[in-house]
Short mmCIF file of C-alpha atoms and ligand atoms in Angstrom, two decimals:
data_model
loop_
_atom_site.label_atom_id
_atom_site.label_comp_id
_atom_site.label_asym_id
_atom_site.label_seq_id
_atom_site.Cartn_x
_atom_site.Cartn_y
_atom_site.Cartn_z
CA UNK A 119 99.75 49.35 91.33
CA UNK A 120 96.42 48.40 91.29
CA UNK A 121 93.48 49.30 93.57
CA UNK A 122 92.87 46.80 96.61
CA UNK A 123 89.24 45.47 95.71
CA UNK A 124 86.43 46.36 98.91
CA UNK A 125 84.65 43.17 98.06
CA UNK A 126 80.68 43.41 97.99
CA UNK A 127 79.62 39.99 97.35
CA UNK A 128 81.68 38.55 100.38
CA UNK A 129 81.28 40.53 102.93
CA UNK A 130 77.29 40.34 102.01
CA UNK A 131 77.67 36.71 101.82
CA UNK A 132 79.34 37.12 105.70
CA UNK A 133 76.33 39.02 106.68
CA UNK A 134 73.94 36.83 105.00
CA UNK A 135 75.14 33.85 106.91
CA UNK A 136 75.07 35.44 109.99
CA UNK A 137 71.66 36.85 109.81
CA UNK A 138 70.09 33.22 108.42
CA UNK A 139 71.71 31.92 111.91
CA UNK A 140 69.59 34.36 113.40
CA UNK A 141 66.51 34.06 111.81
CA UNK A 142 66.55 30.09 112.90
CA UNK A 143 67.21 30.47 116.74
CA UNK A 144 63.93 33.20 116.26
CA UNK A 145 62.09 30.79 114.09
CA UNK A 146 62.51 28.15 116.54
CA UNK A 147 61.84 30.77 120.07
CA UNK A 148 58.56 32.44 118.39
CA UNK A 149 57.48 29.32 116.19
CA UNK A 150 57.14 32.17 112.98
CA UNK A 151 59.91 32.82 110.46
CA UNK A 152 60.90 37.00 109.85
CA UNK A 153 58.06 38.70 107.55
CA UNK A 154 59.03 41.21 104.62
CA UNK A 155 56.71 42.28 102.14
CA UNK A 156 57.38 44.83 99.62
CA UNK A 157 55.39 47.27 97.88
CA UNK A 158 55.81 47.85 94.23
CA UNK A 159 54.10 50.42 92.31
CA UNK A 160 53.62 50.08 88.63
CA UNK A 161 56.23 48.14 86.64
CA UNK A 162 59.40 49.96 86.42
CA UNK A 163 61.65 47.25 84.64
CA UNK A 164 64.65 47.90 87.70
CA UNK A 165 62.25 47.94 90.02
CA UNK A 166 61.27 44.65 89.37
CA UNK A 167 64.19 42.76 88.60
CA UNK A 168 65.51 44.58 92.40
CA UNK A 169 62.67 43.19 94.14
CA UNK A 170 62.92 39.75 92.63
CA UNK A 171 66.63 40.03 94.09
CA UNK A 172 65.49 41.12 97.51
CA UNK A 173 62.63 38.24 97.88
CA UNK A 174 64.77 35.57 96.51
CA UNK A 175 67.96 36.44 99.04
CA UNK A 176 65.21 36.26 101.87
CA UNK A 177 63.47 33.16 100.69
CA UNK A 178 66.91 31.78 100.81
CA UNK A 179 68.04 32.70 104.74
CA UNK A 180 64.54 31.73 105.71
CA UNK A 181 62.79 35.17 105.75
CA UNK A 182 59.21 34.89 104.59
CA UNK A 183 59.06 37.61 102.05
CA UNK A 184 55.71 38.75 99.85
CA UNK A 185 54.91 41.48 97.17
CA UNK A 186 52.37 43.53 96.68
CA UNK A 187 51.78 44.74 93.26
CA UNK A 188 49.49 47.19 92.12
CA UNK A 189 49.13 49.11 89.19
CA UNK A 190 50.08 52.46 88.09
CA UNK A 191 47.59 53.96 88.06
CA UNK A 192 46.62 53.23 91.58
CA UNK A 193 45.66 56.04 94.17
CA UNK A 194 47.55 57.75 96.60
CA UNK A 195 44.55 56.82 98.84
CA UNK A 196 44.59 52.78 97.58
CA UNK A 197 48.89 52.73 98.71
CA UNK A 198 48.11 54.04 101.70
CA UNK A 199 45.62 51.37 102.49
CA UNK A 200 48.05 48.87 101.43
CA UNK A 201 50.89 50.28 103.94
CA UNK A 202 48.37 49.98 106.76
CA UNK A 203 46.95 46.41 106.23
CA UNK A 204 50.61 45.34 106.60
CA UNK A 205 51.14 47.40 109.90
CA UNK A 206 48.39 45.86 111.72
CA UNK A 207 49.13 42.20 110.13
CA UNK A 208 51.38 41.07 113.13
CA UNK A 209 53.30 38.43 111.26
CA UNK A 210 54.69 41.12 108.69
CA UNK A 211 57.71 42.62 110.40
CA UNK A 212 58.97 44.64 107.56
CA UNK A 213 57.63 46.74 104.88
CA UNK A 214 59.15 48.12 101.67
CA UNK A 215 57.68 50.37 99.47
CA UNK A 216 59.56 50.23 96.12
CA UNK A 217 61.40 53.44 95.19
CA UNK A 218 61.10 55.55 92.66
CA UNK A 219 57.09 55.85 93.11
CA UNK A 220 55.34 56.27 89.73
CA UNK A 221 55.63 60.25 88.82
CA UNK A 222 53.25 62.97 90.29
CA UNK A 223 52.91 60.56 93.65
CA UNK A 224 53.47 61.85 96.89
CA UNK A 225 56.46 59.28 98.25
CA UNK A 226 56.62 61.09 101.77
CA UNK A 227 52.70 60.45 102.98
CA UNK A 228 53.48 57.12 102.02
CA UNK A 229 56.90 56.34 103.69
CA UNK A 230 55.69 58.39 106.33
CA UNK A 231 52.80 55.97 106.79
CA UNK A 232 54.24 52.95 107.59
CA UNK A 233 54.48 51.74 110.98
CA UNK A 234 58.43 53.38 112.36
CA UNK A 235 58.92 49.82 113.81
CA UNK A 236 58.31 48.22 110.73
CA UNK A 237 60.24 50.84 108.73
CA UNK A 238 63.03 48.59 107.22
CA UNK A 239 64.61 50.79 104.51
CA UNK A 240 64.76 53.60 107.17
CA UNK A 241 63.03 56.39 105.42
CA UNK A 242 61.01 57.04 107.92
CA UNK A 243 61.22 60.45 109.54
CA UNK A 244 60.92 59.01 113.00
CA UNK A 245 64.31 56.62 111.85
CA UNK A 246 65.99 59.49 110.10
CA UNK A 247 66.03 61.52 113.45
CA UNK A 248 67.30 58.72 115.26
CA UNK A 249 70.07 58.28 113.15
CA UNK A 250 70.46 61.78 112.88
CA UNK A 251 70.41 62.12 117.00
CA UNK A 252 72.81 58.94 117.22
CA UNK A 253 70.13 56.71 118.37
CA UNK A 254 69.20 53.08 117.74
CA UNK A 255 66.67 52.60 114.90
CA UNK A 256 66.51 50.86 111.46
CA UNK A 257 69.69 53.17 109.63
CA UNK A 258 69.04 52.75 105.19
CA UNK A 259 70.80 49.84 103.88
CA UNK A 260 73.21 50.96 101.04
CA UNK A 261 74.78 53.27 103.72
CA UNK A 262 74.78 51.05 106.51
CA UNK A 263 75.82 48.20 103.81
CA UNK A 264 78.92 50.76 103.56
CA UNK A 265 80.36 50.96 107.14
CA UNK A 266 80.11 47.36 107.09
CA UNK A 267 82.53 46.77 103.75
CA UNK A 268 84.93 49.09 105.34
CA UNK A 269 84.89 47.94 108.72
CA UNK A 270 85.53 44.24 107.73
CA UNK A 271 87.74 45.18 105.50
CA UNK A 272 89.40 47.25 108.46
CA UNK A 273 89.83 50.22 106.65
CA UNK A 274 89.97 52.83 109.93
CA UNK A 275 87.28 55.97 109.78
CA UNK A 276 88.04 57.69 113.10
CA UNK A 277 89.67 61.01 112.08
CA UNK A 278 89.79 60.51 108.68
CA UNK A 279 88.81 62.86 105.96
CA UNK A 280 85.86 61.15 104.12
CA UNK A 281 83.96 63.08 101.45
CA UNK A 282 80.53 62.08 99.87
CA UNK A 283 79.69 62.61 96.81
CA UNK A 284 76.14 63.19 97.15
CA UNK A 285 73.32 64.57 99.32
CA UNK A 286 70.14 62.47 98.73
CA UNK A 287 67.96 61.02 101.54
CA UNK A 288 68.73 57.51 100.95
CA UNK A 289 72.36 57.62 99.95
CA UNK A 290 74.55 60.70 101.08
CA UNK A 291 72.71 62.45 103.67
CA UNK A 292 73.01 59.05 105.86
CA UNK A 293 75.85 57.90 104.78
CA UNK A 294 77.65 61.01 105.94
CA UNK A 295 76.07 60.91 109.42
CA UNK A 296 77.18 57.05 109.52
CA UNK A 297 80.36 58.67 108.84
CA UNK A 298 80.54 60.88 111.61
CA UNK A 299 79.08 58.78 113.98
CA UNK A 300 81.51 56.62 113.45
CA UNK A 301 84.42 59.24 114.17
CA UNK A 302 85.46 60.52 110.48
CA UNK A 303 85.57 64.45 109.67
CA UNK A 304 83.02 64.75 106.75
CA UNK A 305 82.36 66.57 103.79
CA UNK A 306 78.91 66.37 101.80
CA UNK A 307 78.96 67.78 98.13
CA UNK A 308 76.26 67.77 95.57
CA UNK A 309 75.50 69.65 92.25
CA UNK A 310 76.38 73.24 93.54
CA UNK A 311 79.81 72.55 95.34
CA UNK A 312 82.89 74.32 93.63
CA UNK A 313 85.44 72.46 92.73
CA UNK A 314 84.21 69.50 93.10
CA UNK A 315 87.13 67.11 92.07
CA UNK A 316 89.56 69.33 94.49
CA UNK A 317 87.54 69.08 97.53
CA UNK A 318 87.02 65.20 96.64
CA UNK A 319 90.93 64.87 96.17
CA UNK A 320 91.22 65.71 100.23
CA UNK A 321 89.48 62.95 100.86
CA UNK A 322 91.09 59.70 102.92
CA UNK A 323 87.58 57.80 101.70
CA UNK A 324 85.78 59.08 99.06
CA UNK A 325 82.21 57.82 98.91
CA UNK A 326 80.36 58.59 95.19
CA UNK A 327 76.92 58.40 95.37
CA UNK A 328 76.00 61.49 92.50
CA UNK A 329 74.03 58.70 89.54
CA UNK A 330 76.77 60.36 86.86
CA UNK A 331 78.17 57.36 84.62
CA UNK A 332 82.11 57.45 85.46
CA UNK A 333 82.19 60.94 86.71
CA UNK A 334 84.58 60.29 89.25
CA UNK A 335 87.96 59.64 87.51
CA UNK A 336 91.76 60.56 88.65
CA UNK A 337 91.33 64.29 89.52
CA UNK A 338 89.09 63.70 92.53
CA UNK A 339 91.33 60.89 93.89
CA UNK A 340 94.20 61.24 95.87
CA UNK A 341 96.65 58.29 95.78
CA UNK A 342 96.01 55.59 98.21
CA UNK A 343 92.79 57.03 99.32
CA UNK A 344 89.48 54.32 99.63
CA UNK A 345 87.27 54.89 96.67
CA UNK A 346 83.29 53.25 97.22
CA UNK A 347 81.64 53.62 94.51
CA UNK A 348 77.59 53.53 94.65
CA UNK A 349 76.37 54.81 91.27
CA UNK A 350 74.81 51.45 89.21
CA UNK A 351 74.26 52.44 85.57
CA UNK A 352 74.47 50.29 82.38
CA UNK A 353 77.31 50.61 79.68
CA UNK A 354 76.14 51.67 76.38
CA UNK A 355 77.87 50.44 73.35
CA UNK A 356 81.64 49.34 72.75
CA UNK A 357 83.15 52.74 72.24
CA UNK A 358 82.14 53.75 75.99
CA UNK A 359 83.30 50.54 77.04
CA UNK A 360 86.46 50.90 75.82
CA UNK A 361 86.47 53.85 77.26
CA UNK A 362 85.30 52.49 80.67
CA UNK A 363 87.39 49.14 80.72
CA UNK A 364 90.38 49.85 78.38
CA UNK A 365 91.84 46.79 77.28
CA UNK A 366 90.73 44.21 79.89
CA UNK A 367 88.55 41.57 80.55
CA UNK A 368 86.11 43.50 81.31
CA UNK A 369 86.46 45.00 77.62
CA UNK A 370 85.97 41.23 76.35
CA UNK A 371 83.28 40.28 78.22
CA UNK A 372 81.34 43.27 77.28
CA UNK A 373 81.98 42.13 73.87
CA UNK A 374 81.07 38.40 74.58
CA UNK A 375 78.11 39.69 76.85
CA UNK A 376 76.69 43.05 74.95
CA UNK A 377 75.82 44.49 78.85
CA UNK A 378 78.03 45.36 81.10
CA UNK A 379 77.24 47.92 84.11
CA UNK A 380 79.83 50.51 85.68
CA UNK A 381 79.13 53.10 88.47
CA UNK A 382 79.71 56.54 89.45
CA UNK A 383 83.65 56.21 89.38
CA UNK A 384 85.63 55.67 85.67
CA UNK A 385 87.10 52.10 86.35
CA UNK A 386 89.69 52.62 83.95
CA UNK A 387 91.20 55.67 85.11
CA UNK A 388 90.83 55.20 88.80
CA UNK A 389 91.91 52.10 89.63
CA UNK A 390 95.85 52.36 89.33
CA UNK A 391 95.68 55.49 91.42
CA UNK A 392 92.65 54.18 94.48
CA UNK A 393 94.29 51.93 97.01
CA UNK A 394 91.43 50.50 97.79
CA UNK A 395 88.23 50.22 94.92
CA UNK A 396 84.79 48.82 95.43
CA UNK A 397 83.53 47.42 91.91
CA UNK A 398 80.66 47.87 89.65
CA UNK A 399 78.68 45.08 90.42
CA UNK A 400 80.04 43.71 93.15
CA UNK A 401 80.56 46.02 95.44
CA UNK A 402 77.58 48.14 97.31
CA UNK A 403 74.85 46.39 95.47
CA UNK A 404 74.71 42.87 97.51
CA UNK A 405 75.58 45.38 100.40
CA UNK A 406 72.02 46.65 100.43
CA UNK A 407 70.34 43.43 99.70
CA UNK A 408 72.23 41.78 102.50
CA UNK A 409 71.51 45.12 105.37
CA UNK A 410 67.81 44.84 104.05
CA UNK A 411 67.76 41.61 104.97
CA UNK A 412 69.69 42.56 108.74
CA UNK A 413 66.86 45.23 108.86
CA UNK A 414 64.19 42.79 108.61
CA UNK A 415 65.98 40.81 111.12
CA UNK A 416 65.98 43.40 113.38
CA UNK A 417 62.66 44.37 113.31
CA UNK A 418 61.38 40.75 113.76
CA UNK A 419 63.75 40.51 116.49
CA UNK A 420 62.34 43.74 117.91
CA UNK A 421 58.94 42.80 117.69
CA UNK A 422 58.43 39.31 119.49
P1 NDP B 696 70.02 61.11 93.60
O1 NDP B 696 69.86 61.46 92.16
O2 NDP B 696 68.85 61.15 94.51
O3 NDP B 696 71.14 62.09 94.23
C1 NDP B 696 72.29 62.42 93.53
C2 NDP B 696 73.08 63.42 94.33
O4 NDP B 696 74.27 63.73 93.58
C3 NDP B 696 72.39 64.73 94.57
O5 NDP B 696 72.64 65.18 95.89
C4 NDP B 696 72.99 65.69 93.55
O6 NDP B 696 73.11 67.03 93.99
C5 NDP B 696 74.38 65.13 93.39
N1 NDP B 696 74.90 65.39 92.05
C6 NDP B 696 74.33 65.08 90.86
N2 NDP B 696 75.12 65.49 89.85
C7 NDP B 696 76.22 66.07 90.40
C8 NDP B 696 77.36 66.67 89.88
N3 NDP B 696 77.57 66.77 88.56
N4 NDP B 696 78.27 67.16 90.74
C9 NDP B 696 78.08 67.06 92.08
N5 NDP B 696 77.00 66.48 92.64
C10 NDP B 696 76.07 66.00 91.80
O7 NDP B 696 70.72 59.69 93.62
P2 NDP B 696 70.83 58.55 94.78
O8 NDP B 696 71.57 59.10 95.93
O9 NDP B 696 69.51 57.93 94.99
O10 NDP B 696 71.72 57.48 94.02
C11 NDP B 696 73.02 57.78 93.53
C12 NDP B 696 73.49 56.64 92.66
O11 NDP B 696 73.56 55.46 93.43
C13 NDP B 696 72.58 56.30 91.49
O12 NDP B 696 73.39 55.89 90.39
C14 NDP B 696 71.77 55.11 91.99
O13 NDP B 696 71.33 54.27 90.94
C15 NDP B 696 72.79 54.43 92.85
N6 NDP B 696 72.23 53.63 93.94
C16 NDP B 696 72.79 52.40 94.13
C17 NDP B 696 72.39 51.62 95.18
C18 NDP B 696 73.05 50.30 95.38
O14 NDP B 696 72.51 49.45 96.06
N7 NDP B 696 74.25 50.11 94.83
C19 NDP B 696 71.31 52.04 96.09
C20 NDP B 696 70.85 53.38 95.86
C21 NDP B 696 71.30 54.13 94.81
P3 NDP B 696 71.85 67.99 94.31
O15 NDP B 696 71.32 67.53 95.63
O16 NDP B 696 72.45 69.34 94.38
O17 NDP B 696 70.88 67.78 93.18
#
């Protein structure tokens, strides 16, 4: 039998509608709708077509959003300035600084220099130990985005085994203490753990979050368990999607289409063996977008 789908685009749709009902009844008490600008350093094609997402889901719940572009070859010294215009303009509640950073650049002065109350992706030391100490504080928004698709999907954490895949600052170093703080036993693994796809394999909820193409495929899942996949990369030529997709629509469509993207789990050979599958797109991606836009929220809500 097939996975059970954890679908992305509707519980962010949920969250979006809930938030825009929010960001009225504060438009309406402080006369000033939520401010979010982002940062964005040099021109890295991703980049820009995720901040164009970003700004257009806030433009469209009634979140003023700006961006700030500046070029690549811009100083340490001229970001910095940047970050703290926008903490001492009081109608920007939120600030993003577009990661990855331009190579060579020092991304923790400048994450470290924006205002803690106007840190909305949570990368802020000040938010990381508050998360980290089970405190209120802005928590990073593809992990957050997480605990919300399996809570409304009421898949139950406390006790559970979950493993993650991954031990980055934005992804699985958060998303495990989400995980604990939430009641789950947890296991973080990265690019020295032995036996990786055995340790995964004990895992009730298995969260991938290692940026491998289809690493994860029926050896590191046990049957039944909830597979979230976070790993966004783009499918190169027929022969890997066939590989990916097998015969399926998705197999056509890449043919009709020539693009297709797939994440950190192998869709093909996972999904009859997962009980429960986020997708590649569809899944954590309009998670993020939708906590970012909670986050900013939050902060607005925070600050007036
Ligand atoms: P990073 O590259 O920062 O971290 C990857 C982690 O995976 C590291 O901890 C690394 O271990 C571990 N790893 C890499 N290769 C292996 C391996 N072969 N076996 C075991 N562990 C391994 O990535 P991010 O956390 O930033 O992102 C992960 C993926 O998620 C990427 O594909 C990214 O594009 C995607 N992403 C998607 C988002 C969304 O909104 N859907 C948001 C953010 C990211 P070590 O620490 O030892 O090097």
């Amino acid at each position: 039998m097939s996975a059970r789908i954890l679908d992305g685009a509707q519980v962010a749709r949920q969250i979006r509608a809930e938030v825009a009902a929010e960001v009225k009844e504060l438009q309406q008490r402080v006369g000033r709708p939520p401010g979010l600008t982002v940062i964005l350093v040099g021109e890295d094609p991703a980049s820009v077509v995720y901040i164009r997402n970003k700004a257009r889901a806030a433009e469209k719940i009634g979140i003023r959003s700006s961006v700030i572009r500046l070029p690549e070859t811009s100083t340490e010294a001229q970001i910095l300035a940047a970050v703290q215009r926008l903490n001492q303009d009081a109608e920007i509640d939120g600030i993003l600084v577009q990661l990855p950073l331009p190579r060579g650049m020092a991304s923790d002065a400048i994450l470290e220099a924006i205002d803690p109350d106007k840190d909305v992706d949570g990368f802020h030391p000040h938010n990381v130990g508050r998360l980290a100490l089970g405190r209120s504080g802005f928590v990073p928004c593809t992990p957050a985005g997480i605990v919300e698709l399996l809570r409304r999907n009421d898949i139950p954490l406390e006790g559970r085994h979950a493993v993650v895949l991954g031990r980055s600052n934005i992804v699985g170093k958060p998303m495990a203490q989400l995980l604990l703080a939430a009641h789950a036993t947890v296991t973080v693994c990265h690019s020295r753990t032995r036996d990786l796809a055995a340790v995964a394999r004990g895992a009730d909820i298995l969260v991938a979050a290692v940026g491998r193409k289809g690493m994860v495929t029926e050896e590191f899942v046990r049957p039944g368990a909830v597979v979230v996949d976070v790993g966004i990369h783009p499918v190169e030529g027929e022969d890997e999607a066939r590989d990916l997709f097998g015969d399926s629509p998705r197999l056509e469509k890449f043919r009709e289409k020539g693009t297709a993207l797939v994440g950190d789990v192998h869709p093909r050979r996972v999904r009859d063996v997962a009980g429960w599958l986020s997708p590649v797109p569809g899944g954590v991606g309009p998670l993020t977008v939708a906590l970012l836009l909670r986050n900013t929220l939050q902060a607005a809500q925070q600050r007036t």
